[in-house]
Amino acid sequence: MRIYFDENKNELSAVICNKCKRELKVEKGILKEGCFSGNIQFGYFSNKDGRKHSFDLCEECYDKMIQEFAIPVEEEEITELL
């Protein structure tokens, strides 16, 4: 869950893990630790037509979630970090 200082969502105030409720480290509007952000907009043929879901997970909760996958996530090494 992302919390902003203003209504226009220009400056990030806090990020809270939707699963464990831990507040992630944010300094001067910049997230300073690993975070998975999920966003999905449901369309036709779902039970959630016309709804949008957004959530954030800390790295620990993300790791727990992917351990339950029947098919592992695809992983590749990157050399340039943004």
PDB file of N, CA, C and O in Angstrom, chain B, residues numbered from 101:
ATOM      1  N   MET B 101       0.841  -1.159   0.000  1.00  0.00           N
ATOM      2  CA  MET B 101       0.000   0.000   0.000  1.00  0.00           C
ATOM      3  C   MET B 101       0.894   1.232   0.000  1.00  0.00           C
ATOM      4  O   MET B 101       1.784   1.372   0.839  1.00  0.00           O
ATOM      5  N   ARG B 102       0.645   2.112  -0.945  1.00  0.00           N
ATOM      6  CA  ARG B 102       1.449   3.325  -1.057  1.00  0.00           C
ATOM      7  C   ARG B 102       0.685   4.524  -0.516  1.00  0.00           C
ATOM      8  O   ARG B 102      -0.503   4.702  -0.785  1.00  0.00           O
ATOM      9  N   ILE B 103       1.388   5.331   0.245  1.00  0.00           N
ATOM     10  CA  ILE B 103       0.813   6.541   0.819  1.00  0.00           C
ATOM     11  C   ILE B 103       1.641   7.719   0.298  1.00  0.00           C
ATOM     12  O   ILE B 103       2.872   7.700   0.333  1.00  0.00           O
ATOM     13  N   TYR B 104       0.940   8.733  -0.180  1.00  0.00           N
ATOM     14  CA  TYR B 104       1.605   9.893  -0.757  1.00  0.00           C
ATOM     15  C   TYR B 104       1.324  11.135   0.086  1.00  0.00           C
ATOM     16  O   TYR B 104       0.330  11.203   0.810  1.00  0.00           O
ATOM     17  N   PHE B 105       2.227  12.120  -0.025  1.00  0.00           N
ATOM     18  CA  PHE B 105       2.056  13.372   0.695  1.00  0.00           C
ATOM     19  C   PHE B 105       0.907  14.193   0.131  1.00  0.00           C
ATOM     20  O   PHE B 105       0.249  14.927   0.869  1.00  0.00           O
ATOM     21  N   ASP B 106       0.657  14.074  -1.184  1.00  0.00           N
ATOM     22  CA  ASP B 106      -0.362  14.903  -1.818  1.00  0.00           C
ATOM     23  C   ASP B 106      -1.351  14.052  -2.614  1.00  0.00           C
ATOM     24  O   ASP B 106      -1.095  12.880  -2.889  1.00  0.00           O
ATOM     25  N   GLU B 107      -2.466  14.647  -2.973  1.00  0.00           N
ATOM     26  CA  GLU B 107      -3.517  13.941  -3.708  1.00  0.00           C
ATOM     27  C   GLU B 107      -3.097  13.555  -5.116  1.00  0.00           C
ATOM     28  O   GLU B 107      -3.630  12.598  -5.678  1.00  0.00           O
ATOM     29  N   ASN B 108      -2.149  14.286  -5.698  1.00  0.00           N
ATOM     30  CA  ASN B 108      -1.697  14.002  -7.062  1.00  0.00           C
ATOM     31  C   ASN B 108      -0.681  12.870  -7.133  1.00  0.00           C
ATOM     32  O   ASN B 108      -0.215  12.518  -8.216  1.00  0.00           O
ATOM     33  N   LYS B 109      -0.339  12.303  -5.987  1.00  0.00           N
ATOM     34  CA  LYS B 109       0.604  11.187  -5.888  1.00  0.00           C
ATOM     35  C   LYS B 109       1.966  11.538  -6.480  1.00  0.00           C
ATOM     36  O   LYS B 109       2.569  10.739  -7.196  1.00  0.00           O
ATOM     37  N   ASN B 110       2.437  12.737  -6.172  1.00  0.00           N
ATOM     38  CA  ASN B 110       3.736  13.189  -6.671  1.00  0.00           C
ATOM     39  C   ASN B 110       4.900  12.751  -5.795  1.00  0.00           C
ATOM     40  O   ASN B 110       5.969  12.411  -6.302  1.00  0.00           O
ATOM     41  N   GLU B 111       4.694  12.759  -4.467  1.00  0.00           N
ATOM     42  CA  GLU B 111       5.796  12.414  -3.565  1.00  0.00           C
ATOM     43  C   GLU B 111       5.379  11.310  -2.613  1.00  0.00           C
ATOM     44  O   GLU B 111       4.401  11.429  -1.876  1.00  0.00           O
ATOM     45  N   LEU B 112       6.144  10.238  -2.649  1.00  0.00           N
ATOM     46  CA  LEU B 112       5.868   9.060  -1.834  1.00  0.00           C
ATOM     47  C   LEU B 112       6.168   9.335  -0.367  1.00  0.00           C
ATOM     48  O   LEU B 112       7.246   9.828  -0.034  1.00  0.00           O
ATOM     49  N   SER B 113       5.233   9.025   0.501  1.00  0.00           N
ATOM     50  CA  SER B 113       5.398   9.221   1.938  1.00  0.00           C
ATOM     51  C   SER B 113       5.765   7.910   2.636  1.00  0.00           C
ATOM     52  O   SER B 113       6.658   7.879   3.483  1.00  0.00           O
ATOM     53  N   ALA B 114       5.064   6.822   2.270  1.00  0.00           N
ATOM     54  CA  ALA B 114       5.300   5.524   2.919  1.00  0.00           C
ATOM     55  C   ALA B 114       4.833   4.394   2.007  1.00  0.00           C
ATOM     56  O   ALA B 114       3.974   4.578   1.145  1.00  0.00           O
ATOM     57  N   VAL B 115       5.426   3.219   2.223  1.00  0.00           N
ATOM     58  CA  VAL B 115       4.979   1.990   1.560  1.00  0.00           C
ATOM     59  C   VAL B 115       4.817   0.953   2.661  1.00  0.00           C
ATOM     60  O   VAL B 115       5.734   0.718   3.448  1.00  0.00           O
ATOM     61  N   ILE B 116       3.650   0.342   2.708  1.00  0.00           N
ATOM     62  CA  ILE B 116       3.355  -0.662   3.729  1.00  0.00           C
ATOM     63  C   ILE B 116       3.033  -1.977   3.023  1.00  0.00           C
ATOM     64  O   ILE B 116       2.232  -2.004   2.089  1.00  0.00           O
ATOM     65  N   CYS B 117       3.658  -3.062   3.469  1.00  0.00           N
ATOM     66  CA  CYS B 117       3.401  -4.380   2.886  1.00  0.00           C
ATOM     67  C   CYS B 117       1.949  -4.761   3.163  1.00  0.00           C
ATOM     68  O   CYS B 117       1.497  -4.748   4.308  1.00  0.00           O
ATOM     69  N   ASN B 118       1.226  -5.100   2.093  1.00  0.00           N
ATOM     70  CA  ASN B 118      -0.176  -5.470   2.249  1.00  0.00           C
ATOM     71  C   ASN B 118      -0.360  -6.786   2.993  1.00  0.00           C
ATOM     72  O   ASN B 118      -1.439  -7.032   3.531  1.00  0.00           O
ATOM     73  N   LYS B 119       0.664  -7.641   3.039  1.00  0.00           N
ATOM     74  CA  LYS B 119       0.510  -8.932   3.716  1.00  0.00           C
ATOM     75  C   LYS B 119       0.882  -8.857   5.194  1.00  0.00           C
ATOM     76  O   LYS B 119       0.083  -9.256   6.042  1.00  0.00           O
ATOM     77  N   CYS B 120       2.069  -8.360   5.525  1.00  0.00           N
ATOM     78  CA  CYS B 120       2.530  -8.384   6.924  1.00  0.00           C
ATOM     79  C   CYS B 120       2.409  -7.025   7.622  1.00  0.00           C
ATOM     80  O   CYS B 120       2.645  -6.929   8.827  1.00  0.00           O
ATOM     81  N   LYS B 121       2.047  -5.982   6.882  1.00  0.00           N
ATOM     82  CA  LYS B 121       1.866  -4.625   7.394  1.00  0.00           C
ATOM     83  C   LYS B 121       3.167  -3.940   7.815  1.00  0.00           C
ATOM     84  O   LYS B 121       3.128  -2.929   8.517  1.00  0.00           O
ATOM     85  N   ARG B 122       4.302  -4.466   7.402  1.00  0.00           N
ATOM     86  CA  ARG B 122       5.568  -3.830   7.740  1.00  0.00           C
ATOM     87  C   ARG B 122       5.759  -2.597   6.866  1.00  0.00           C
ATOM     88  O   ARG B 122       5.510  -2.632   5.661  1.00  0.00           O
ATOM     89  N   GLU B 123       6.205  -1.508   7.488  1.00  0.00           N
ATOM     90  CA  GLU B 123       6.483  -0.290   6.739  1.00  0.00           C
ATOM     91  C   GLU B 123       7.884  -0.380   6.152  1.00  0.00           C
ATOM     92  O   GLU B 123       8.859  -0.601   6.870  1.00  0.00           O
ATOM     93  N   LEU B 124       7.971  -0.208   4.842  1.00  0.00           N
ATOM     94  CA  LEU B 124       9.248  -0.273   4.150  1.00  0.00           C
ATOM     95  C   LEU B 124       9.958   1.072   4.248  1.00  0.00           C
ATOM     96  O   LEU B 124       9.328   2.101   4.489  1.00  0.00           O
ATOM     97  N   LYS B 125      11.264   1.052   4.061  1.00  0.00           N
ATOM     98  CA  LYS B 125      12.078   2.249   4.230  1.00  0.00           C
ATOM     99  C   LYS B 125      11.895   3.195   3.034  1.00  0.00           C
ATOM    100  O   LYS B 125      12.153   2.822   1.890  1.00  0.00           O
ATOM    101  N   VAL B 126      11.452   4.408   3.318  1.00  0.00           N
ATOM    102  CA  VAL B 126      11.302   5.469   2.317  1.00  0.00           C
ATOM    103  C   VAL B 126      12.047   6.690   2.836  1.00  0.00           C
ATOM    104  O   VAL B 126      11.818   7.135   3.960  1.00  0.00           O
ATOM    105  N   GLU B 127      12.941   7.232   2.009  1.00  0.00           N
ATOM    106  CA  GLU B 127      13.686   8.439   2.362  1.00  0.00           C
ATOM    107  C   GLU B 127      13.511   9.470   1.263  1.00  0.00           C
ATOM    108  O   GLU B 127      13.773   9.189   0.094  1.00  0.00           O
ATOM    109  N   LYS B 128      13.071  10.655   1.634  1.00  0.00           N
ATOM    110  CA  LYS B 128      12.895  11.768   0.696  1.00  0.00           C
ATOM    111  C   LYS B 128      12.082  11.350  -0.534  1.00  0.00           C
ATOM    112  O   LYS B 128      12.397  11.728  -1.662  1.00  0.00           O
ATOM    113  N   GLY B 129      11.042  10.573  -0.293  1.00  0.00           N
ATOM    114  CA  GLY B 129      10.152  10.157  -1.375  1.00  0.00           C
ATOM    115  C   GLY B 129      10.650   9.005  -2.222  1.00  0.00           C
ATOM    116  O   GLY B 129      10.033   8.670  -3.233  1.00  0.00           O
ATOM    117  N   ILE B 130      11.777   8.381  -1.819  1.00  0.00           N
ATOM    118  CA  ILE B 130      12.358   7.283  -2.596  1.00  0.00           C
ATOM    119  C   ILE B 130      12.325   6.001  -1.767  1.00  0.00           C
ATOM    120  O   ILE B 130      12.793   5.975  -0.629  1.00  0.00           O
ATOM    121  N   LEU B 131      11.772   4.946  -2.346  1.00  0.00           N
ATOM    122  CA  LEU B 131      11.736   3.634  -1.700  1.00  0.00           C
ATOM    123  C   LEU B 131      13.145   3.064  -1.672  1.00  0.00           C
ATOM    124  O   LEU B 131      13.796   2.970  -2.713  1.00  0.00           O
ATOM    125  N   LYS B 132      13.622   2.683  -0.492  1.00  0.00           N
ATOM    126  CA  LYS B 132      15.013   2.274  -0.314  1.00  0.00           C
ATOM    127  C   LYS B 132      15.187   0.791   0.000  1.00  0.00           C
ATOM    128  O   LYS B 132      16.203   0.406   0.577  1.00  0.00           O
ATOM    129  N   GLU B 133      14.228  -0.045  -0.364  1.00  0.00           N
ATOM    130  CA  GLU B 133      14.398  -1.493  -0.207  1.00  0.00           C
ATOM    131  C   GLU B 133      13.525  -2.221  -1.214  1.00  0.00           C
ATOM    132  O   GLU B 133      12.659  -1.625  -1.855  1.00  0.00           O
ATOM    133  N   GLY B 134      13.767  -3.523  -1.344  1.00  0.00           N
ATOM    134  CA  GLY B 134      13.050  -4.321  -2.326  1.00  0.00           C
ATOM    135  C   GLY B 134      11.559  -4.372  -2.044  1.00  0.00           C
ATOM    136  O   GLY B 134      11.134  -4.540  -0.901  1.00  0.00           O
ATOM    137  N   CYS B 135      10.766  -4.226  -3.105  1.00  0.00           N
ATOM    138  CA  CYS B 135       9.313  -4.220  -2.974  1.00  0.00           C
ATOM    139  C   CYS B 135       8.708  -4.746  -4.271  1.00  0.00           C
ATOM    140  O   CYS B 135       9.120  -4.341  -5.358  1.00  0.00           O
ATOM    141  N   PHE B 136       7.739  -5.639  -4.162  1.00  0.00           N
ATOM    142  CA  PHE B 136       6.990  -6.118  -5.322  1.00  0.00           C
ATOM    143  C   PHE B 136       5.675  -5.360  -5.371  1.00  0.00           C
ATOM    144  O   PHE B 136       4.916  -5.358  -4.401  1.00  0.00           O
ATOM    145  N   SER B 137       5.404  -4.712  -6.508  1.00  0.00           N
ATOM    146  CA  SER B 137       4.142  -4.003  -6.694  1.00  0.00           C
ATOM    147  C   SER B 137       3.299  -4.769  -7.691  1.00  0.00           C
ATOM    148  O   SER B 137       3.731  -5.030  -8.814  1.00  0.00           O
ATOM    149  N   GLY B 138       2.112  -5.124  -7.284  1.00  0.00           N
ATOM    150  CA  GLY B 138       1.188  -5.824  -8.171  1.00  0.00           C
ATOM    151  C   GLY B 138       0.035  -4.921  -8.556  1.00  0.00           C
ATOM    152  O   GLY B 138      -0.551  -4.253  -7.703  1.00  0.00           O
ATOM    153  N   ASN B 139      -0.290  -4.898  -9.833  1.00  0.00           N
ATOM    154  CA  ASN B 139      -1.417  -4.117 -10.344  1.00  0.00           C
ATOM    155  C   ASN B 139      -2.134  -4.950 -11.393  1.00  0.00           C
ATOM    156  O   ASN B 139      -1.501  -5.494 -12.298  1.00  0.00           O
ATOM    157  N   ILE B 140      -3.438  -5.050 -11.277  1.00  0.00           N
ATOM    158  CA  ILE B 140      -4.210  -5.758 -12.278  1.00  0.00           C
ATOM    159  C   ILE B 140      -5.553  -5.075 -12.455  1.00  0.00           C
ATOM    160  O   ILE B 140      -6.204  -4.671 -11.491  1.00  0.00           O
ATOM    161  N   GLN B 141      -5.946  -4.960 -13.705  1.00  0.00           N
ATOM    162  CA  GLN B 141      -7.254  -4.417 -14.038  1.00  0.00           C
ATOM    163  C   GLN B 141      -8.050  -5.559 -14.647  1.00  0.00           C
ATOM    164  O   GLN B 141      -7.693  -6.074 -15.707  1.00  0.00           O
ATOM    165  N   PHE B 142      -9.122  -5.955 -13.984  1.00  0.00           N
ATOM    166  CA  PHE B 142      -9.909  -7.088 -14.438  1.00  0.00           C
ATOM    167  C   PHE B 142     -10.882  -6.667 -15.527  1.00  0.00           C
ATOM    168  O   PHE B 142     -11.510  -5.611 -15.446  1.00  0.00           O
ATOM    169  N   GLY B 143     -10.994  -7.496 -16.530  1.00  0.00           N
ATOM    170  CA  GLY B 143     -11.891  -7.219 -17.644  1.00  0.00           C
ATOM    171  C   GLY B 143     -12.967  -8.282 -17.736  1.00  0.00           C
ATOM    172  O   GLY B 143     -13.336  -8.916 -16.748  1.00  0.00           O
ATOM    173  N   TYR B 144     -13.453  -8.457 -18.941  1.00  0.00           N
ATOM    174  CA  TYR B 144     -14.498  -9.445 -19.182  1.00  0.00           C
ATOM    175  C   TYR B 144     -14.029 -10.848 -18.799  1.00  0.00           C
ATOM    176  O   TYR B 144     -12.832 -11.135 -18.783  1.00  0.00           O
ATOM    177  N   PHE B 145     -14.975 -11.695 -18.498  1.00  0.00           N
ATOM    178  CA  PHE B 145     -14.764 -13.113 -18.208  1.00  0.00           C
ATOM    179  C   PHE B 145     -14.093 -13.356 -16.859  1.00  0.00           C
ATOM    180  O   PHE B 145     -13.524 -14.424 -16.634  1.00  0.00           O
ATOM    181  N   SER B 146     -14.155 -12.386 -15.973  1.00  0.00           N
ATOM    182  CA  SER B 146     -13.663 -12.606 -14.615  1.00  0.00           C
ATOM    183  C   SER B 146     -14.803 -12.306 -13.653  1.00  0.00           C
ATOM    184  O   SER B 146     -15.817 -11.720 -14.032  1.00  0.00           O
ATOM    185  N   ASN B 147     -14.624 -12.712 -12.415  1.00  0.00           N
ATOM    186  CA  ASN B 147     -15.616 -12.408 -11.386  1.00  0.00           C
ATOM    187  C   ASN B 147     -15.423 -11.004 -10.810  1.00  0.00           C
ATOM    188  O   ASN B 147     -16.156 -10.587  -9.913  1.00  0.00           O
ATOM    189  N   LYS B 148     -14.432 -10.281 -11.334  1.00  0.00           N
ATOM    190  CA  LYS B 148     -14.123  -8.940 -10.837  1.00  0.00           C
ATOM    191  C   LYS B 148     -14.163  -7.915 -11.971  1.00  0.00           C
ATOM    192  O   LYS B 148     -13.395  -6.954 -11.961  1.00  0.00           O
ATOM    193  N   ASP B 149     -15.042  -8.110 -12.937  1.00  0.00           N
ATOM    194  CA  ASP B 149     -15.136  -7.212 -14.096  1.00  0.00           C
ATOM    195  C   ASP B 149     -15.170  -5.750 -13.665  1.00  0.00           C
ATOM    196  O   ASP B 149     -15.941  -5.368 -12.784  1.00  0.00           O
ATOM    197  N   GLY B 150     -14.325  -4.937 -14.296  1.00  0.00           N
ATOM    198  CA  GLY B 150     -14.332  -3.500 -14.044  1.00  0.00           C
ATOM    199  C   GLY B 150     -13.669  -3.068 -12.754  1.00  0.00           C
ATOM    200  O   GLY B 150     -13.833  -1.923 -12.332  1.00  0.00           O
ATOM    201  N   ARG B 151     -12.923  -3.960 -12.115  1.00  0.00           N
ATOM    202  CA  ARG B 151     -12.226  -3.610 -10.867  1.00  0.00           C
ATOM    203  C   ARG B 151     -10.723  -3.616 -11.085  1.00  0.00           C
ATOM    204  O   ARG B 151     -10.203  -4.365 -11.913  1.00  0.00           O
ATOM    205  N   LYS B 152     -10.039  -2.776 -10.335  1.00  0.00           N
ATOM    206  CA  LYS B 152      -8.585  -2.719 -10.376  1.00  0.00           C
ATOM    207  C   LYS B 152      -8.055  -3.012  -8.981  1.00  0.00           C
ATOM    208  O   LYS B 152      -8.536  -2.445  -8.000  1.00  0.00           O
ATOM    209  N   HIS B 153      -7.071  -3.889  -8.888  1.00  0.00           N
ATOM    210  CA  HIS B 153      -6.428  -4.211  -7.615  1.00  0.00           C
ATOM    211  C   HIS B 153      -4.969  -3.776  -7.690  1.00  0.00           C
ATOM    212  O   HIS B 153      -4.308  -3.975  -8.710  1.00  0.00           O
ATOM    213  N   SER B 154      -4.472  -3.187  -6.617  1.00  0.00           N
ATOM    214  CA  SER B 154      -3.073  -2.794  -6.489  1.00  0.00           C
ATOM    215  C   SER B 154      -2.598  -3.178  -5.097  1.00  0.00           C
ATOM    216  O   SER B 154      -3.331  -3.032  -4.119  1.00  0.00           O
ATOM    217  N   PHE B 155      -1.361  -3.672  -5.014  1.00  0.00           N
ATOM    218  CA  PHE B 155      -0.809  -4.032  -3.710  1.00  0.00           C
ATOM    219  C   PHE B 155       0.709  -4.020  -3.766  1.00  0.00           C
ATOM    220  O   PHE B 155       1.306  -4.070  -4.842  1.00  0.00           O
ATOM    221  N   ASP B 156       1.329  -3.951  -2.582  1.00  0.00           N
ATOM    222  CA  ASP B 156       2.781  -3.997  -2.448  1.00  0.00           C
ATOM    223  C   ASP B 156       3.147  -5.072  -1.440  1.00  0.00           C
ATOM    224  O   ASP B 156       2.477  -5.243  -0.421  1.00  0.00           O
ATOM    225  N   LEU B 157       4.223  -5.795  -1.740  1.00  0.00           N
ATOM    226  CA  LEU B 157       4.742  -6.811  -0.828  1.00  0.00           C
ATOM    227  C   LEU B 157       6.206  -6.533  -0.524  1.00  0.00           C
ATOM    228  O   LEU B 157       6.978  -6.200  -1.423  1.00  0.00           O
ATOM    229  N   CYS B 158       6.587  -6.668   0.739  1.00  0.00           N
ATOM    230  CA  CYS B 158       8.000  -6.577   1.080  1.00  0.00           C
ATOM    231  C   CYS B 158       8.705  -7.791   0.459  1.00  0.00           C
ATOM    232  O   CYS B 158       8.050  -8.743   0.037  1.00  0.00           O
ATOM    233  N   GLU B 159      10.009  -7.751   0.408  1.00  0.00           N
ATOM    234  CA  GLU B 159      10.758  -8.828  -0.241  1.00  0.00           C
ATOM    235  C   GLU B 159      10.547 -10.176   0.452  1.00  0.00           C
ATOM    236  O   GLU B 159      10.489 -11.211  -0.211  1.00  0.00           O
ATOM    237  N   GLU B 160      10.433 -10.166   1.767  1.00  0.00           N
ATOM    238  CA  GLU B 160      10.223 -11.411   2.517  1.00  0.00           C
ATOM    239  C   GLU B 160       8.874 -12.044   2.174  1.00  0.00           C
ATOM    240  O   GLU B 160       8.800 -13.254   1.962  1.00  0.00           O
ATOM    241  N   CYS B 161       7.818 -11.251   2.117  1.00  0.00           N
ATOM    242  CA  CYS B 161       6.491 -11.779   1.773  1.00  0.00           C
ATOM    243  C   CYS B 161       6.441 -12.226   0.314  1.00  0.00           C
ATOM    244  O   CYS B 161       5.772 -13.207  -0.012  1.00  0.00           O
ATOM    245  N   TYR B 162       7.146 -11.512  -0.562  1.00  0.00           N
ATOM    246  CA  TYR B 162       7.235 -11.927  -1.966  1.00  0.00           C
ATOM    247  C   TYR B 162       7.898 -13.298  -2.062  1.00  0.00           C
ATOM    248  O   TYR B 162       7.410 -14.175  -2.775  1.00  0.00           O
ATOM    249  N   ASP B 163       9.017 -13.489  -1.340  1.00  0.00           N
ATOM    250  CA  ASP B 163       9.713 -14.772  -1.371  1.00  0.00           C
ATOM    251  C   ASP B 163       8.818 -15.908  -0.884  1.00  0.00           C
ATOM    252  O   ASP B 163       8.829 -16.996  -1.461  1.00  0.00           O
ATOM    253  N   LYS B 164       8.049 -15.666   0.166  1.00  0.00           N
ATOM    254  CA  LYS B 164       7.122 -16.690   0.675  1.00  0.00           C
ATOM    255  C   LYS B 164       6.053 -17.014  -0.356  1.00  0.00           C
ATOM    256  O   LYS B 164       5.685 -18.176  -0.525  1.00  0.00           O
ATOM    257  N   MET B 165       5.547 -15.986  -1.052  1.00  0.00           N
ATOM    258  CA  MET B 165       4.502 -16.195  -2.049  1.00  0.00           C
ATOM    259  C   MET B 165       5.009 -17.052  -3.209  1.00  0.00           C
ATOM    260  O   MET B 165       4.331 -17.993  -3.619  1.00  0.00           O
ATOM    261  N   ILE B 166       6.193 -16.738  -3.742  1.00  0.00           N
ATOM    262  CA  ILE B 166       6.665 -17.475  -4.916  1.00  0.00           C
ATOM    263  C   ILE B 166       7.113 -18.893  -4.575  1.00  0.00           C
ATOM    264  O   ILE B 166       7.172 -19.742  -5.464  1.00  0.00           O
ATOM    265  N   GLN B 167       7.428 -19.170  -3.316  1.00  0.00           N
ATOM    266  CA  GLN B 167       7.784 -20.530  -2.910  1.00  0.00           C
ATOM    267  C   GLN B 167       6.604 -21.479  -3.067  1.00  0.00           C
ATOM    268  O   GLN B 167       6.798 -22.688  -3.193  1.00  0.00           O
ATOM    269  N   GLU B 168       5.383 -20.947  -3.060  1.00  0.00           N
ATOM    270  CA  GLU B 168       4.183 -21.769  -3.186  1.00  0.00           C
ATOM    271  C   GLU B 168       3.799 -22.043  -4.633  1.00  0.00           C
ATOM    272  O   GLU B 168       2.878 -22.823  -4.878  1.00  0.00           O
ATOM    273  N   PHE B 169       4.473 -21.429  -5.594  1.00  0.00           N
ATOM    274  CA  PHE B 169       4.147 -21.622  -7.003  1.00  0.00           C
ATOM    275  C   PHE B 169       4.463 -23.047  -7.452  1.00  0.00           C
ATOM    276  O   PHE B 169       5.503 -23.596  -7.087  1.00  0.00           O
ATOM    277  N   ALA B 170       3.583 -23.637  -8.229  1.00  0.00           N
ATOM    278  CA  ALA B 170       3.823 -24.960  -8.801  1.00  0.00           C
ATOM    279  C   ALA B 170       4.888 -24.884  -9.898  1.00  0.00           C
ATOM    280  O   ALA B 170       5.660 -25.825 -10.083  1.00  0.00           O
ATOM    281  N   ILE B 171       4.926 -23.776 -10.615  1.00  0.00           N
ATOM    282  CA  ILE B 171       5.939 -23.528 -11.641  1.00  0.00           C
ATOM    283  C   ILE B 171       6.777 -22.353 -11.149  1.00  0.00           C
ATOM    284  O   ILE B 171       6.243 -21.270 -10.909  1.00  0.00           O
ATOM    285  N   PRO B 172       8.092 -22.557 -10.995  1.00  0.00           N
ATOM    286  CA  PRO B 172       8.932 -21.479 -10.462  1.00  0.00           C
ATOM    287  C   PRO B 172       8.914 -20.241 -11.354  1.00  0.00           C
ATOM    288  O   PRO B 172       8.669 -20.329 -12.557  1.00  0.00           O
ATOM    289  N   VAL B 173       9.179 -19.087 -10.744  1.00  0.00           N
ATOM    290  CA  VAL B 173       9.265 -17.849 -11.515  1.00  0.00           C
ATOM    291  C   VAL B 173      10.469 -17.935 -12.451  1.00  0.00           C
ATOM    292  O   VAL B 173      11.452 -18.614 -12.155  1.00  0.00           O
ATOM    293  N   GLU B 174      10.379 -17.240 -13.578  1.00  0.00           N
ATOM    294  CA  GLU B 174      11.531 -17.146 -14.470  1.00  0.00           C
ATOM    295  C   GLU B 174      12.474 -16.115 -13.883  1.00  0.00           C
ATOM    296  O   GLU B 174      12.060 -15.034 -13.464  1.00  0.00           O
ATOM    297  N   GLU B 175      13.734 -16.464 -13.860  1.00  0.00           N
ATOM    298  CA  GLU B 175      14.726 -15.588 -13.238  1.00  0.00           C
ATOM    299  C   GLU B 175      15.898 -15.435 -14.179  1.00  0.00           C
ATOM    300  O   GLU B 175      16.346 -16.404 -14.793  1.00  0.00           O
ATOM    301  N   GLU B 176      16.401 -14.201 -14.293  1.00  0.00           N
ATOM    302  CA  GLU B 176      17.586 -13.964 -15.093  1.00  0.00           C
ATOM    303  C   GLU B 176      18.437 -12.910 -14.423  1.00  0.00           C
ATOM    304  O   GLU B 176      17.923 -12.059 -13.697  1.00  0.00           O
ATOM    305  N   GLU B 177      19.719 -12.961 -14.657  1.00  0.00           N
ATOM    306  CA  GLU B 177      20.669 -12.014 -14.088  1.00  0.00           C
ATOM    307  C   GLU B 177      20.666 -10.730 -14.922  1.00  0.00           C
ATOM    308  O   GLU B 177      20.707 -10.784 -16.151  1.00  0.00           O
ATOM    309  N   ILE B 178      20.618  -9.577 -14.249  1.00  0.00           N
ATOM    310  CA  ILE B 178      20.719  -8.310 -14.957  1.00  0.00           C
ATOM    311  C   ILE B 178      21.976  -7.595 -14.504  1.00  0.00           C
ATOM    312  O   ILE B 178      22.394  -7.728 -13.354  1.00  0.00           O
ATOM    313  N   THR B 179      22.575  -6.844 -15.397  1.00  0.00           N
ATOM    314  CA  THR B 179      23.844  -6.209 -15.068  1.00  0.00           C
ATOM    315  C   THR B 179      23.714  -4.712 -14.804  1.00  0.00           C
ATOM    316  O   THR B 179      24.602  -4.108 -14.202  1.00  0.00           O
ATOM    317  N   GLU B 180      22.611  -4.113 -15.251  1.00  0.00           N
ATOM    318  CA  GLU B 180      22.430  -2.687 -15.044  1.00  0.00           C
ATOM    319  C   GLU B 180      21.192  -2.450 -14.197  1.00  0.00           C
ATOM    320  O   GLU B 180      20.077  -2.745 -14.628  1.00  0.00           O
ATOM    321  N   LEU B 181      21.377  -1.921 -13.002  1.00  0.00           N
ATOM    322  CA  LEU B 181      20.263  -1.680 -12.087  1.00  0.00           C
ATOM    323  C   LEU B 181      19.781  -0.253 -12.224  1.00  0.00           C
ATOM    324  O   LEU B 181      20.577   0.674 -12.372  1.00  0.00           O
ATOM    325  N   LEU B 182      18.474  -0.084 -12.173  1.00  0.00           N
ATOM    326  CA  LEU B 182      17.898   1.267 -12.274  1.00  0.00           C
ATOM    327  C   LEU B 182      17.653   1.834 -10.911  1.00  0.00           C
ATOM    328  O   LEU B 182      17.172   2.961 -10.789  1.00  0.00           O
TER     329      LEU B 182
END
